Amino acid sequence: MSVRHALAGGGFIAAAFGLSACEIGPDYHPPDIALAPFRNAPTSAKGRSAPSIDPWWRAFHDPVLERAIRRALDQNLDLSASLSRLQASRAAAAQADAQLAPQGNLSASVAQQYQSLESPIGVIGRNLPGYERAQRLHDISIGANWEIDVFGGLRRLAEAAQAEASASEAAHRGVCVVIVADTADAYLQIREYQARLRLAEDQVATQVRLLDLVRLRLTRGVATDREVAQAEALLYRARNAIPPLQAALDAQSNRLDVLMGAQPGAYRVEFAKPADIPAPSIGAVGADPADLLRRRPDLAVAERKLAAANARIGAAIAEYYPKISIAGLLGFESLRADLLFKGATFQPQALGALRWRLFDFGRIDAEIARADSAMAEALALYRAAVLRAAEEVENAFMSHHRLRRQIDISKQEIAALAKARSASVAAYEAGAIGLTDVLDADRQLLVARDSLAHRRAASARAAVAIFRALGIDADATAGSGGRAAATEIASFAPP
């Protein structure tokens, strides 16, 4: 090769490197989230720091709940499947990045053939002295090829793959959020049904005592058979309320076991001992809703898919331009193995290629139009996800606030009904009123106590819904984004 040819080849490669710095297509800019402050979420006072509750479930001050959540994060099978999807997405991104680099390969072969005398080579060779039909060909070579990404199409595809990998990471974090929230929800419902079962059993004991009182009054001639029958009917009703509560308790226990990656019933004994329904303190959140919502995994997924769609527009536009590739081969080929690595058998090759889709009858235009449509769809889905996220946050805070008010009212109602029930029993024993008034007082008190237990559990579940709506996982398993978001929730009680 002459010096002139070498310089020309080097100049071509340098020019290719220079051109490969350009990228076709629109550069991505994340969309802004324009939202007014939340109406139902209390905001922290300006300049007032919000102590961290990292992870958020520690706000419940329940070590059994913490143990269940840790076990779910370690053993849940949906989380394991999500992790596998994340690893596959990362591998796809690495594969897309590898397309930007040269590819090399080593090949070696030994071919044995018996040459036909009527083939083009056989027709010539059969007339030559020493020609042998049996031939063995030895070949070894090292080759490399590289598509020079002059106009950035491959880089745009790699950018899209990286965005998809980031979306998978956010989706995995979203699975963590769901698993943690569902585990807490199942645990709180277990505590709810245990509390309601205790109330139902206490009511049975109360009705037994009332029935004994009525029967005693019957023996004294101051009660009637009708009153005994009424007391017995109310006792049966109280006993009949227990099986549905037990069934609901068993169902939530099974649900919790599955969330912890175990067969239903595996951990039932561990949670069989009744405990109070934990009541977390939900304080203030940051004033900027955009900062809070941006941390939600589903919004991160939608935003990363939007970025991927934007990058694919550039990849589609790059098809308008030529694709340049170079290849080289260093190899040896010989009919004899002992002569394979001699200078006479050395056969290097070099290749430069250009491929340009000049006549495709609108295919590239259609590909660009499809990419533009996918981008518009991704943007609409992102905006819809933002609105749904804001709705979930507003609803979660509103539900928690309303339930706390109902709990305060229910406590006052129970105190009044307990006084009324005691007065009714005393009046009945004195013969001032009939049994019907006592039974009605019992019924009202039971309903009020059962409603209070339900509202306490619903309030705690609403607190879980708040953390879920804000997309907070606050666990190292899901990444540092959740921990950062958790510090936005103030643990101090709202004024």
Coordinates of N, CA and C in Angstrom, one line a residue, residues 98-105 142-148 324-329 351:
A98 N -23.7 -2.0 22.8 CA -22.6 -2.8 22.2 C -22.7 -2.6 20.6
Q99 N -23.9 -2.3 20.1 CA -24.0 -2.1 18.7 C -23.2 -0.9 18.2
L100 N -22.8 0.0 19.1 CA -22.0 1.1 18.7 C -20.5 0.8 18.5
A101 N -20.1 -0.3 19.0 CA -18.7 -0.7 19.0 C -18.4 -1.7 17.8
P102 N -17.1 -1.8 17.4 CA -16.8 -2.8 16.4 C -17.0 -4.2 16.9
Q103 N -17.2 -5.1 16.0 CA -17.4 -6.5 16.3 C -16.3 -7.3 15.7
G104 N -15.7 -8.2 16.5 CA -14.6 -9.0 16.0 C -15.0 -10.5 16.1
N105 N -14.4 -11.3 15.3 CA -14.7 -12.8 15.4 C -13.4 -13.5 14.9
I142 N -9.1 -13.9 11.4 CA -9.6 -13.0 12.4 C -10.2 -11.8 11.6
G143 N -11.5 -11.5 11.9 CA -12.2 -10.5 11.2 C -12.8 -9.5 12.1
A144 N -13.1 -8.3 11.6 CA -13.8 -7.2 12.4 C -14.6 -6.4 11.4
N145 N -15.7 -5.9 11.9 CA -16.6 -5.0 11.2 C -17.2 -4.0 12.1
W146 N -17.5 -2.9 11.5 CA -18.0 -1.8 12.3 C -18.9 -0.9 11.4
E147 N -20.1 -0.7 11.9 CA -21.0 0.2 11.3 C -20.8 1.6 12.0
I148 N -20.2 2.5 11.3 CA -19.9 3.8 11.8 C -21.2 4.6 11.9
I324 N -22.7 3.7 6.8 CA -21.3 3.4 6.4 C -20.8 2.4 7.3
S325 N -20.1 1.4 6.7 CA -19.5 0.4 7.5 C -18.2 0.0 6.9
I326 N -17.3 -0.5 7.8 CA -16.0 -0.9 7.3 C -15.7 -2.3 7.9
A327 N -14.9 -3.1 7.2 CA -14.6 -4.5 7.7 C -13.2 -4.8 7.3
G328 N -12.6 -5.7 8.0 CA -11.3 -6.2 7.7 C -11.1 -7.6 8.1
L329 N -10.2 -8.3 7.4 CA -10.0 -9.7 7.6 C -8.5 -10.1 7.5
L351 N -12.7 -3.9 3.5 CA -14.0 -3.6 2.8 C -14.6 -2.3 3.4

